[in-house]
Amino acid sequence: MPPSDTIYDLQERLEAAECAYSGSREKNRQLAKRLADIQAQLEKAETEANEGFVEAYEKGAHYGRLDGAERQLEAMEEAMKKLKQAEKQRDEWERKYWDLHNGVGGLLGSQQSIEAGESVMKLEVMNTAPRKSAPAALSSNRNNINKRKIVQSDTDTESSSEGSDYAQSTGKDMKRESTCWYNNAQKQNNAIILSSLNKARREAYNMRGRTPPDDLHQCPWDTNLHAQNFVRLIIKPSSGVQAEWLKGRASGNRRKKVLETIRKAMDRGLVYFEALPLMDDEEE
């Protein structure tokens, strides 16, 4: 084979190899571009999937919070219904209690009025001089007439004296009974408010991890002493009670009404002592 043919053949092979190489490079570029496009699509799909997952999670959490809030709202509404029902029952029982209390008080007052009326009637009867009875026949003896006058005068004097003594005795008894009622009512009110003070005092000391001291036997009214014992006096505006009333300063005609108002307010939980909450330095 001549050299020229060999060279020509090599040139053809070289051209064919170059052509194949160029084709392969083009295919590689297309393949690389396609791979890059696919990679971009995968990344985009992954990003969208992550965003969708996050959005779905947030929506789920949001819906979960909504469900929880709805359940809490339903529970609160149910609790409010029960509270209103309990308040209604309490008001009903309180009304029955005060109806009974006022009924008993009315009966006692009526009994006292009846007894007072009977006392007045007895006093009037004893202060009234008995009338002279008409004689069956007129006597001509002046001595007999004078004797009757003397006896009648003595009887009138004795009757008047007995009536005066009875009136004084009745007045003293009524005054003594009134004073006894006031003293008993004052003692009962003091015992109730003292019990509330000692209870709040024990709670305050326990709250602070301290051993409660012995209960007080007398209620102090100084606010500084209240603060030293970690308690405070609560008087609700609807109670109608003034602070100085608790110190026993009401007197005269208002005294009975004041004592009854205080007792009613304490029975309804409108006047009481409570423990002071912990301060920041105490919590540390």
PDB file of C-alpha atoms in Angstrom:
ATOM      1  CA  MET A   1       0.000   0.000   0.000  1.00  0.00           C
ATOM      2  CA  PRO A   2       1.508   3.342  -1.042  1.00  0.00           C
ATOM      3  CA  PRO A   3       2.311   5.875   1.673  1.00  0.00           C
ATOM      4  CA  SER A   4      -0.146   8.337   0.264  1.00  0.00           C
ATOM      5  CA  ASP A   5      -3.004   5.885   0.764  1.00  0.00           C
ATOM      6  CA  THR A   6      -1.933   5.255   4.342  1.00  0.00           C
ATOM      7  CA  ILE A   7      -1.825   8.944   5.117  1.00  0.00           C
ATOM      8  CA  TYR A   8      -5.170   9.460   3.441  1.00  0.00           C
ATOM      9  CA  ASP A   9      -6.671   6.649   5.487  1.00  0.00           C
ATOM     10  CA  LEU A  10      -5.266   8.065   8.718  1.00  0.00           C
ATOM     11  CA  GLN A  11      -6.644  11.470   7.866  1.00  0.00           C
ATOM     12  CA  GLU A  12     -10.112  10.009   7.320  1.00  0.00           C
ATOM     13  CA  ARG A  13      -9.937   8.192  10.636  1.00  0.00           C
ATOM     14  CA  LEU A  14      -8.766  11.337  12.366  1.00  0.00           C
ATOM     15  CA  GLU A  15     -11.588  13.349  10.870  1.00  0.00           C
ATOM     16  CA  ALA A  16     -14.059  10.656  11.862  1.00  0.00           C
ATOM     17  CA  ALA A  17     -12.654  10.619  15.418  1.00  0.00           C
ATOM     18  CA  GLU A  18     -12.829  14.410  15.596  1.00  0.00           C
ATOM     19  CA  CYS A  19     -16.388  14.341  14.353  1.00  0.00           C
ATOM     20  CA  ALA A  20     -17.295  11.661  16.877  1.00  0.00           C
ATOM     21  CA  TYR A  21     -15.559  13.622  19.602  1.00  0.00           C
ATOM     22  CA  SER A  22     -17.401  16.801  18.686  1.00  0.00           C
ATOM     23  CA  GLY A  23     -20.671  14.893  18.690  1.00  0.00           C
ATOM     24  CA  SER A  24     -19.896  13.384  22.057  1.00  0.00           C
ATOM     25  CA  ARG A  25     -19.065  16.787  23.498  1.00  0.00           C
ATOM     26  CA  GLU A  26     -22.345  18.203  22.199  1.00  0.00           C
ATOM     27  CA  LYS A  27     -24.238  15.294  23.673  1.00  0.00           C
ATOM     28  CA  ASN A  28     -22.368  15.759  26.945  1.00  0.00           C
ATOM     29  CA  ARG A  29     -23.306  19.446  26.999  1.00  0.00           C
ATOM     30  CA  GLN A  30     -26.951  18.615  26.329  1.00  0.00           C
ATOM     31  CA  LEU A  31     -26.877  15.896  28.933  1.00  0.00           C
ATOM     32  CA  ALA A  32     -25.232  18.223  31.462  1.00  0.00           C
ATOM     33  CA  LYS A  33     -27.847  20.891  30.720  1.00  0.00           C
ATOM     34  CA  ARG A  34     -30.628  18.371  31.093  1.00  0.00           C
ATOM     35  CA  LEU A  35     -29.149  17.141  34.346  1.00  0.00           C
ATOM     36  CA  ALA A  36     -28.899  20.735  35.574  1.00  0.00           C
ATOM     37  CA  ASP A  37     -32.549  21.331  34.640  1.00  0.00           C
ATOM     38  CA  ILE A  38     -33.607  18.161  36.416  1.00  0.00           C
ATOM     39  CA  GLN A  39     -31.559  19.147  39.473  1.00  0.00           C
ATOM     40  CA  ALA A  40     -33.180  22.573  39.514  1.00  0.00           C
ATOM     41  CA  GLN A  41     -36.610  20.988  39.227  1.00  0.00           C
ATOM     42  CA  LEU A  42     -35.791  18.631  42.080  1.00  0.00           C
ATOM     43  CA  GLU A  43     -34.596  21.489  44.267  1.00  0.00           C
ATOM     44  CA  LYS A  44     -37.683  23.502  43.425  1.00  0.00           C
ATOM     45  CA  ALA A  45     -39.935  20.543  44.188  1.00  0.00           C
ATOM     46  CA  GLU A  46     -38.112  19.946  47.461  1.00  0.00           C
ATOM     47  CA  THR A  47     -38.438  23.607  48.424  1.00  0.00           C
ATOM     48  CA  GLU A  48     -42.123  23.624  47.587  1.00  0.00           C
ATOM     49  CA  ALA A  49     -42.599  20.421  49.519  1.00  0.00           C
ATOM     50  CA  ASN A  50     -40.849  21.893  52.558  1.00  0.00           C
ATOM     51  CA  GLU A  51     -42.881  25.073  52.309  1.00  0.00           C
ATOM     52  CA  GLY A  52     -46.054  23.051  51.993  1.00  0.00           C
ATOM     53  CA  PHE A  53     -45.079  20.967  54.996  1.00  0.00           C
ATOM     54  CA  VAL A  54     -44.334  24.074  57.063  1.00  0.00           C
ATOM     55  CA  GLU A  55     -47.563  25.712  55.963  1.00  0.00           C
ATOM     56  CA  ALA A  56     -49.501  22.554  56.709  1.00  0.00           C
ATOM     57  CA  TYR A  57     -47.824  22.308  60.102  1.00  0.00           C
ATOM     58  CA  GLU A  58     -48.597  25.927  60.892  1.00  0.00           C
ATOM     59  CA  LYS A  59     -52.178  25.475  59.774  1.00  0.00           C
ATOM     60  CA  GLY A  60     -52.438  22.350  61.857  1.00  0.00           C
ATOM     61  CA  ALA A  61     -50.996  24.123  64.859  1.00  0.00           C
ATOM     62  CA  HIS A  62     -53.321  27.058  64.241  1.00  0.00           C
ATOM     63  CA  TYR A  63     -56.312  24.781  63.961  1.00  0.00           C
ATOM     64  CA  GLY A  64     -55.092  22.943  67.039  1.00  0.00           C
ATOM     65  CA  ARG A  65     -54.929  26.214  68.946  1.00  0.00           C
ATOM     66  CA  LEU A  66     -58.386  27.091  67.700  1.00  0.00           C
ATOM     67  CA  ASP A  67     -59.707  23.722  68.812  1.00  0.00           C
ATOM     68  CA  GLY A  68     -58.037  24.153  72.188  1.00  0.00           C
ATOM     69  CA  ALA A  69     -59.456  27.660  72.531  1.00  0.00           C
ATOM     70  CA  GLU A  70     -62.907  26.414  71.596  1.00  0.00           C
ATOM     71  CA  ARG A  71     -62.653  23.642  74.167  1.00  0.00           C
ATOM     72  CA  GLN A  72     -61.498  26.134  76.790  1.00  0.00           C
ATOM     73  CA  LEU A  73     -64.360  28.449  75.866  1.00  0.00           C
ATOM     74  CA  GLU A  74     -66.844  25.604  76.192  1.00  0.00           C
ATOM     75  CA  ALA A  75     -65.349  24.651  79.562  1.00  0.00           C
ATOM     76  CA  MET A  76     -65.541  28.274  80.722  1.00  0.00           C
ATOM     77  CA  GLU A  77     -69.160  28.545  79.596  1.00  0.00           C
ATOM     78  CA  GLU A  78     -69.993  25.345  81.442  1.00  0.00           C
ATOM     79  CA  ALA A  79     -68.202  26.627  84.544  1.00  0.00           C
ATOM     80  CA  MET A  80     -70.103  29.923  84.281  1.00  0.00           C
ATOM     81  CA  LYS A  81     -73.389  28.035  84.086  1.00  0.00           C
ATOM     82  CA  LYS A  82     -72.492  26.039  87.191  1.00  0.00           C
ATOM     83  CA  LEU A  83     -71.381  29.221  88.959  1.00  0.00           C
ATOM     84  CA  LYS A  84     -74.628  31.005  88.122  1.00  0.00           C
ATOM     85  CA  GLN A  85     -76.594  27.989  89.285  1.00  0.00           C
ATOM     86  CA  ALA A  86     -74.610  27.872  92.537  1.00  0.00           C
ATOM     87  CA  GLU A  87     -75.120  31.614  93.062  1.00  0.00           C
ATOM     88  CA  LYS A  88     -78.827  31.205  92.399  1.00  0.00           C
ATOM     89  CA  GLN A  89     -79.036  28.392  94.947  1.00  0.00           C
ATOM     90  CA  ARG A  90     -76.999  30.425  97.430  1.00  0.00           C
ATOM     91  CA  ASP A  91     -79.271  33.453  96.979  1.00  0.00           C
ATOM     92  CA  GLU A  92     -82.314  31.234  97.418  1.00  0.00           C
ATOM     93  CA  TRP A  93     -80.969  29.667 100.615  1.00  0.00           C
ATOM     94  CA  GLU A  94     -79.859  33.083 101.850  1.00  0.00           C
ATOM     95  CA  ARG A  95     -83.345  34.460 101.195  1.00  0.00           C
ATOM     96  CA  LYS A  96     -84.868  31.531 103.091  1.00  0.00           C
ATOM     97  CA  TYR A  97     -82.427  32.088 105.943  1.00  0.00           C
ATOM     98  CA  TRP A  98     -83.253  35.774 106.256  1.00  0.00           C
ATOM     99  CA  ASP A  99     -86.972  35.114 105.904  1.00  0.00           C
ATOM    100  CA  LEU A 100     -86.686  32.656 108.779  1.00  0.00           C
ATOM    101  CA  HIS A 101     -84.421  35.029 110.718  1.00  0.00           C
ATOM    102  CA  ASN A 102     -86.781  37.966 110.236  1.00  0.00           C
ATOM    103  CA  GLY A 103     -89.759  35.758 111.048  1.00  0.00           C
ATOM    104  CA  VAL A 104     -88.234  34.670 114.342  1.00  0.00           C
ATOM    105  CA  GLY A 105     -87.252  38.265 115.070  1.00  0.00           C
ATOM    106  CA  GLY A 106     -90.790  39.385 114.319  1.00  0.00           C
ATOM    107  CA  LEU A 107     -92.221  36.754 116.631  1.00  0.00           C
ATOM    108  CA  LEU A 108     -89.844  37.789 119.404  1.00  0.00           C
ATOM    109  CA  GLY A 109     -90.684  41.436 118.807  1.00  0.00           C
ATOM    110  CA  SER A 110     -94.403  40.682 118.912  1.00  0.00           C
ATOM    111  CA  GLN A 111     -93.971  38.747 122.151  1.00  0.00           C
ATOM    112  CA  GLN A 112     -92.014  41.632 123.655  1.00  0.00           C
ATOM    113  CA  SER A 113     -94.684  44.091 122.491  1.00  0.00           C
ATOM    114  CA  ILE A 114     -97.410  41.946 124.054  1.00  0.00           C
ATOM    115  CA  GLU A 115     -95.499  41.701 127.321  1.00  0.00           C
ATOM    116  CA  ALA A 116     -94.824  45.438 127.276  1.00  0.00           C
ATOM    117  CA  GLY A 117     -98.514  46.124 126.620  1.00  0.00           C
ATOM    118  CA  GLU A 118     -99.533  43.870 129.479  1.00  0.00           C
ATOM    119  CA  SER A 119     -97.068  45.657 131.740  1.00  0.00           C
ATOM    120  CA  VAL A 120     -98.509  49.048 130.783  1.00  0.00           C
ATOM    121  CA  MET A 121    -102.041  47.791 131.350  1.00  0.00           C
ATOM    122  CA  LYS A 122    -101.097  46.427 134.766  1.00  0.00           C
ATOM    123  CA  LEU A 123     -99.404  49.714 135.596  1.00  0.00           C
ATOM    124  CA  GLU A 124    -102.491  51.709 134.589  1.00  0.00           C
ATOM    125  CA  VAL A 125    -104.755  49.417 136.579  1.00  0.00           C
ATOM    126  CA  MET A 126    -102.610  49.697 139.687  1.00  0.00           C
ATOM    127  CA  ASN A 127    -102.282  53.489 139.337  1.00  0.00           C
ATOM    128  CA  THR A 128    -106.032  53.881 138.959  1.00  0.00           C
ATOM    129  CA  ALA A 129    -107.798  54.368 142.300  1.00  0.00           C
ATOM    130  CA  PRO A 130    -110.731  51.965 142.837  1.00  0.00           C
ATOM    131  CA  ARG A 131    -114.105  53.608 142.797  1.00  0.00           C
ATOM    132  CA  LYS A 132    -116.169  53.772 145.913  1.00  0.00           C
ATOM    133  CA  SER A 133    -119.096  51.419 145.939  1.00  0.00           C
ATOM    134  CA  ALA A 134    -122.466  52.998 146.564  1.00  0.00           C
ATOM    135  CA  PRO A 135    -123.750  52.228 150.054  1.00  0.00           C
ATOM    136  CA  ALA A 136    -126.855  50.092 150.275  1.00  0.00           C
ATOM    137  CA  ALA A 137    -128.421  52.568 152.603  1.00  0.00           C
ATOM    138  CA  LEU A 138    -127.492  56.020 153.803  1.00  0.00           C
ATOM    139  CA  SER A 139    -126.170  56.100 157.322  1.00  0.00           C
ATOM    140  CA  SER A 140    -126.846  59.019 159.586  1.00  0.00           C
ATOM    141  CA  ASN A 141    -123.750  58.333 161.604  1.00  0.00           C
ATOM    142  CA  ARG A 142    -120.988  60.886 160.710  1.00  0.00           C
ATOM    143  CA  ASN A 143    -118.379  58.725 162.415  1.00  0.00           C
ATOM    144  CA  ASN A 144    -119.005  55.854 160.012  1.00  0.00           C
ATOM    145  CA  ILE A 145    -118.647  58.224 157.045  1.00  0.00           C
ATOM    146  CA  ASN A 146    -115.367  59.612 158.348  1.00  0.00           C
ATOM    147  CA  LYS A 147    -114.057  56.097 158.965  1.00  0.00           C
ATOM    148  CA  ARG A 148    -114.842  55.088 155.396  1.00  0.00           C
ATOM    149  CA  LYS A 149    -112.979  58.152 154.095  1.00  0.00           C
ATOM    150  CA  ILE A 150    -109.918  57.350 156.194  1.00  0.00           C
ATOM    151  CA  VAL A 151    -109.879  53.703 155.066  1.00  0.00           C
ATOM    152  CA  GLN A 152    -110.332  54.734 151.437  1.00  0.00           C
ATOM    153  CA  SER A 153    -107.482  57.259 151.662  1.00  0.00           C
ATOM    154  CA  ASP A 154    -105.166  54.606 153.080  1.00  0.00           C
ATOM    155  CA  THR A 155    -106.132  52.204 150.291  1.00  0.00           C
ATOM    156  CA  ASP A 156    -105.456  54.823 147.605  1.00  0.00           C
ATOM    157  CA  THR A 157    -102.046  55.594 149.088  1.00  0.00           C
ATOM    158  CA  GLU A 158    -101.048  51.928 149.194  1.00  0.00           C
ATOM    159  CA  SER A 159    -102.295  51.344 145.629  1.00  0.00           C
ATOM    160  CA  SER A 160    -100.425  54.368 144.287  1.00  0.00           C
ATOM    161  CA  SER A 161     -97.241  53.291 146.064  1.00  0.00           C
ATOM    162  CA  GLU A 162     -97.489  49.729 144.711  1.00  0.00           C
ATOM    163  CA  GLY A 163     -98.108  51.008 141.168  1.00  0.00           C
ATOM    164  CA  SER A 164     -95.111  53.319 141.316  1.00  0.00           C
ATOM    165  CA  ASP A 165     -92.857  50.518 142.566  1.00  0.00           C
ATOM    166  CA  TYR A 166     -94.109  48.183 139.817  1.00  0.00           C
ATOM    167  CA  ALA A 167     -93.509  50.812 137.121  1.00  0.00           C
ATOM    168  CA  GLN A 168     -89.970  51.378 138.336  1.00  0.00           C
ATOM    169  CA  SER A 169     -89.328  47.627 138.496  1.00  0.00           C
ATOM    170  CA  THR A 170     -90.743  47.065 134.981  1.00  0.00           C
ATOM    171  CA  GLY A 171     -88.659  49.898 133.529  1.00  0.00           C
ATOM    172  CA  LYS A 172     -85.503  48.530 135.117  1.00  0.00           C
ATOM    173  CA  ASP A 173     -86.238  45.031 133.796  1.00  0.00           C
ATOM    174  CA  MET A 174     -86.770  46.292 130.240  1.00  0.00           C
ATOM    175  CA  LYS A 175     -83.586  48.361 130.389  1.00  0.00           C
ATOM    176  CA  ARG A 176     -81.672  45.377 131.776  1.00  0.00           C
ATOM    177  CA  GLU A 177     -82.978  43.099 128.992  1.00  0.00           C
ATOM    178  CA  SER A 178     -82.048  45.675 126.328  1.00  0.00           C
ATOM    179  CA  THR A 179     -78.527  46.048 127.727  1.00  0.00           C
ATOM    180  CA  CYS A 180     -78.155  42.263 127.877  1.00  0.00           C
ATOM    181  CA  TRP A 181     -79.189  41.930 124.205  1.00  0.00           C
ATOM    182  CA  TYR A 182     -76.706  44.600 123.119  1.00  0.00           C
ATOM    183  CA  ASN A 183     -73.881  42.974 125.071  1.00  0.00           C
ATOM    184  CA  ASN A 184     -74.615  39.512 123.656  1.00  0.00           C
ATOM    185  CA  ALA A 185     -74.842  40.832 120.085  1.00  0.00           C
ATOM    186  CA  GLN A 186     -71.562  42.734 120.491  1.00  0.00           C
ATOM    187  CA  LYS A 187     -69.827  39.640 121.913  1.00  0.00           C
ATOM    188  CA  GLN A 188     -71.076  37.455 119.047  1.00  0.00           C
ATOM    189  CA  ASN A 189     -69.866  39.940 116.413  1.00  0.00           C
ATOM    190  CA  ASN A 190     -66.479  40.261 118.134  1.00  0.00           C
ATOM    191  CA  ALA A 191     -66.120  36.471 118.282  1.00  0.00           C
ATOM    192  CA  ILE A 192     -66.857  36.103 114.553  1.00  0.00           C
ATOM    193  CA  ILE A 193     -64.429  38.819 113.425  1.00  0.00           C
ATOM    194  CA  LEU A 194     -61.745  37.555 115.865  1.00  0.00           C
ATOM    195  CA  SER A 195     -62.079  34.047 114.417  1.00  0.00           C
ATOM    196  CA  SER A 196     -61.657  35.475 110.901  1.00  0.00           C
ATOM    197  CA  LEU A 197     -58.544  37.398 112.022  1.00  0.00           C
ATOM    198  CA  ASN A 198     -56.874  34.354 113.605  1.00  0.00           C
ATOM    199  CA  LYS A 199     -57.655  32.198 110.567  1.00  0.00           C
ATOM    200  CA  ALA A 200     -56.162  34.743 108.139  1.00  0.00           C
ATOM    201  CA  ARG A 201     -53.170  35.149 110.472  1.00  0.00           C
ATOM    202  CA  ARG A 202     -52.446  31.403 110.442  1.00  0.00           C
ATOM    203  CA  GLU A 203     -52.751  31.284 106.637  1.00  0.00           C
ATOM    204  CA  ALA A 204     -50.360  34.228 106.278  1.00  0.00           C
ATOM    205  CA  TYR A 205     -47.699  32.636 108.492  1.00  0.00           C
ATOM    206  CA  ASN A 206     -48.032  29.248 106.759  1.00  0.00           C
ATOM    207  CA  MET A 207     -47.727  30.978 103.387  1.00  0.00           C
ATOM    208  CA  ARG A 208     -44.388  32.404 104.507  1.00  0.00           C
ATOM    209  CA  GLY A 209     -43.135  29.113 105.929  1.00  0.00           C
ATOM    210  CA  ARG A 210     -43.260  30.400 109.483  1.00  0.00           C
ATOM    211  CA  THR A 211     -44.795  28.846 112.570  1.00  0.00           C
ATOM    212  CA  PRO A 212     -48.042  30.652 113.419  1.00  0.00           C
ATOM    213  CA  PRO A 213     -48.072  32.186 116.918  1.00  0.00           C
ATOM    214  CA  ASP A 214     -50.853  31.583 119.407  1.00  0.00           C
ATOM    215  CA  ASP A 215     -54.272  32.940 118.485  1.00  0.00           C
ATOM    216  CA  LEU A 216     -55.148  36.425 119.649  1.00  0.00           C
ATOM    217  CA  HIS A 217     -57.822  36.808 122.334  1.00  0.00           C
ATOM    218  CA  GLN A 218     -58.767  40.325 121.311  1.00  0.00           C
ATOM    219  CA  CYS A 219     -59.080  41.862 117.865  1.00  0.00           C
ATOM    220  CA  PRO A 220     -56.727  44.828 117.296  1.00  0.00           C
ATOM    221  CA  TRP A 221     -58.036  47.635 115.078  1.00  0.00           C
ATOM    222  CA  ASP A 222     -54.709  49.354 114.377  1.00  0.00           C
ATOM    223  CA  THR A 223     -53.781  48.879 110.706  1.00  0.00           C
ATOM    224  CA  ASN A 224     -50.101  48.798 111.645  1.00  0.00           C
ATOM    225  CA  LEU A 225     -50.753  45.782 113.867  1.00  0.00           C
ATOM    226  CA  HIS A 226     -52.661  44.191 110.998  1.00  0.00           C
ATOM    227  CA  ALA A 227     -49.651  44.657 108.719  1.00  0.00           C
ATOM    228  CA  GLN A 228     -47.326  43.189 111.355  1.00  0.00           C
ATOM    229  CA  ASN A 229     -49.523  40.094 111.417  1.00  0.00           C
ATOM    230  CA  PHE A 230     -49.638  39.953 107.564  1.00  0.00           C
ATOM    231  CA  VAL A 231     -53.421  40.449 107.414  1.00  0.00           C
ATOM    232  CA  ARG A 232     -55.825  43.147 106.297  1.00  0.00           C
ATOM    233  CA  LEU A 233     -59.474  43.932 107.011  1.00  0.00           C
ATOM    234  CA  ILE A 234     -61.838  43.684 104.035  1.00  0.00           C
ATOM    235  CA  ILE A 235     -65.142  45.615 104.090  1.00  0.00           C
ATOM    236  CA  LYS A 236     -67.072  45.257 100.838  1.00  0.00           C
ATOM    237  CA  PRO A 237     -68.960  48.417  99.745  1.00  0.00           C
ATOM    238  CA  SER A 238     -72.204  46.459  99.473  1.00  0.00           C
ATOM    239  CA  SER A 239     -72.009  45.521 103.171  1.00  0.00           C
ATOM    240  CA  GLY A 240     -73.132  48.960 104.356  1.00  0.00           C
ATOM    241  CA  VAL A 241     -70.695  48.675 107.290  1.00  0.00           C
ATOM    242  CA  GLN A 242     -68.348  51.441 108.434  1.00  0.00           C
ATOM    243  CA  ALA A 243     -64.985  50.587 109.962  1.00  0.00           C
ATOM    244  CA  GLU A 244     -65.627  52.504 113.183  1.00  0.00           C
ATOM    245  CA  TRP A 245     -68.758  50.436 113.806  1.00  0.00           C
ATOM    246  CA  LEU A 246     -66.594  47.361 114.366  1.00  0.00           C
ATOM    247  CA  LYS A 247     -64.858  49.163 117.219  1.00  0.00           C
ATOM    248  CA  GLY A 248     -68.188  49.480 119.080  1.00  0.00           C
ATOM    249  CA  ARG A 249     -68.520  53.233 118.643  1.00  0.00           C
ATOM    250  CA  ALA A 250     -72.177  53.193 117.607  1.00  0.00           C
ATOM    251  CA  SER A 251     -74.534  54.217 120.389  1.00  0.00           C
ATOM    252  CA  GLY A 252     -78.051  55.417 121.024  1.00  0.00           C
ATOM    253  CA  ASN A 253     -80.973  54.443 118.842  1.00  0.00           C
ATOM    254  CA  ARG A 254     -78.665  53.334 116.008  1.00  0.00           C
ATOM    255  CA  ARG A 255     -76.878  50.731 118.094  1.00  0.00           C
ATOM    256  CA  LYS A 256     -79.284  47.868 117.450  1.00  0.00           C
ATOM    257  CA  LYS A 257     -79.418  48.540 113.695  1.00  0.00           C
ATOM    258  CA  VAL A 258     -75.613  48.792 113.524  1.00  0.00           C
ATOM    259  CA  LEU A 259     -75.090  45.483 115.334  1.00  0.00           C
ATOM    260  CA  GLU A 260     -77.625  43.719 113.107  1.00  0.00           C
ATOM    261  CA  THR A 261     -76.035  45.202 109.953  1.00  0.00           C
ATOM    262  CA  ILE A 262     -72.565  44.027 111.020  1.00  0.00           C
ATOM    263  CA  ARG A 263     -73.800  40.515 111.821  1.00  0.00           C
ATOM    264  CA  LYS A 264     -75.652  40.241 108.506  1.00  0.00           C
ATOM    265  CA  ALA A 265     -72.603  41.456 106.542  1.00  0.00           C
ATOM    266  CA  MET A 266     -70.284  38.959 108.269  1.00  0.00           C
ATOM    267  CA  ASP A 267     -72.733  36.101 107.694  1.00  0.00           C
ATOM    268  CA  ARG A 268     -72.784  36.979 103.981  1.00  0.00           C
ATOM    269  CA  GLY A 269     -68.964  37.150 103.776  1.00  0.00           C
ATOM    270  CA  LEU A 270     -68.817  40.909 103.143  1.00  0.00           C
ATOM    271  CA  VAL A 271     -66.696  41.751 106.214  1.00  0.00           C
ATOM    272  CA  TYR A 272     -63.663  39.579 107.005  1.00  0.00           C
ATOM    273  CA  PHE A 273     -59.883  39.414 107.392  1.00  0.00           C
ATOM    274  CA  GLU A 274     -57.623  37.965 104.683  1.00  0.00           C
ATOM    275  CA  ALA A 275     -53.925  37.061 104.524  1.00  0.00           C
ATOM    276  CA  LEU A 276     -51.633  39.507 102.749  1.00  0.00           C
ATOM    277  CA  PRO A 277     -50.055  38.058  99.570  1.00  0.00           C
ATOM    278  CA  LEU A 278     -46.319  37.463  99.431  1.00  0.00           C
ATOM    279  CA  MET A 279     -44.167  40.411  98.396  1.00  0.00           C
ATOM    280  CA  ASP A 280     -41.342  40.121  95.851  1.00  0.00           C
ATOM    281  CA  ASP A 281     -38.633  40.179  98.518  1.00  0.00           C
ATOM    282  CA  GLU A 282     -40.489  37.521 100.513  1.00  0.00           C
ATOM    283  CA  GLU A 283     -40.736  35.212  97.473  1.00  0.00           C
ATOM    284  CA  GLU A 284     -36.963  35.389  96.965  1.00  0.00           C
TER     285      GLU A 284
END
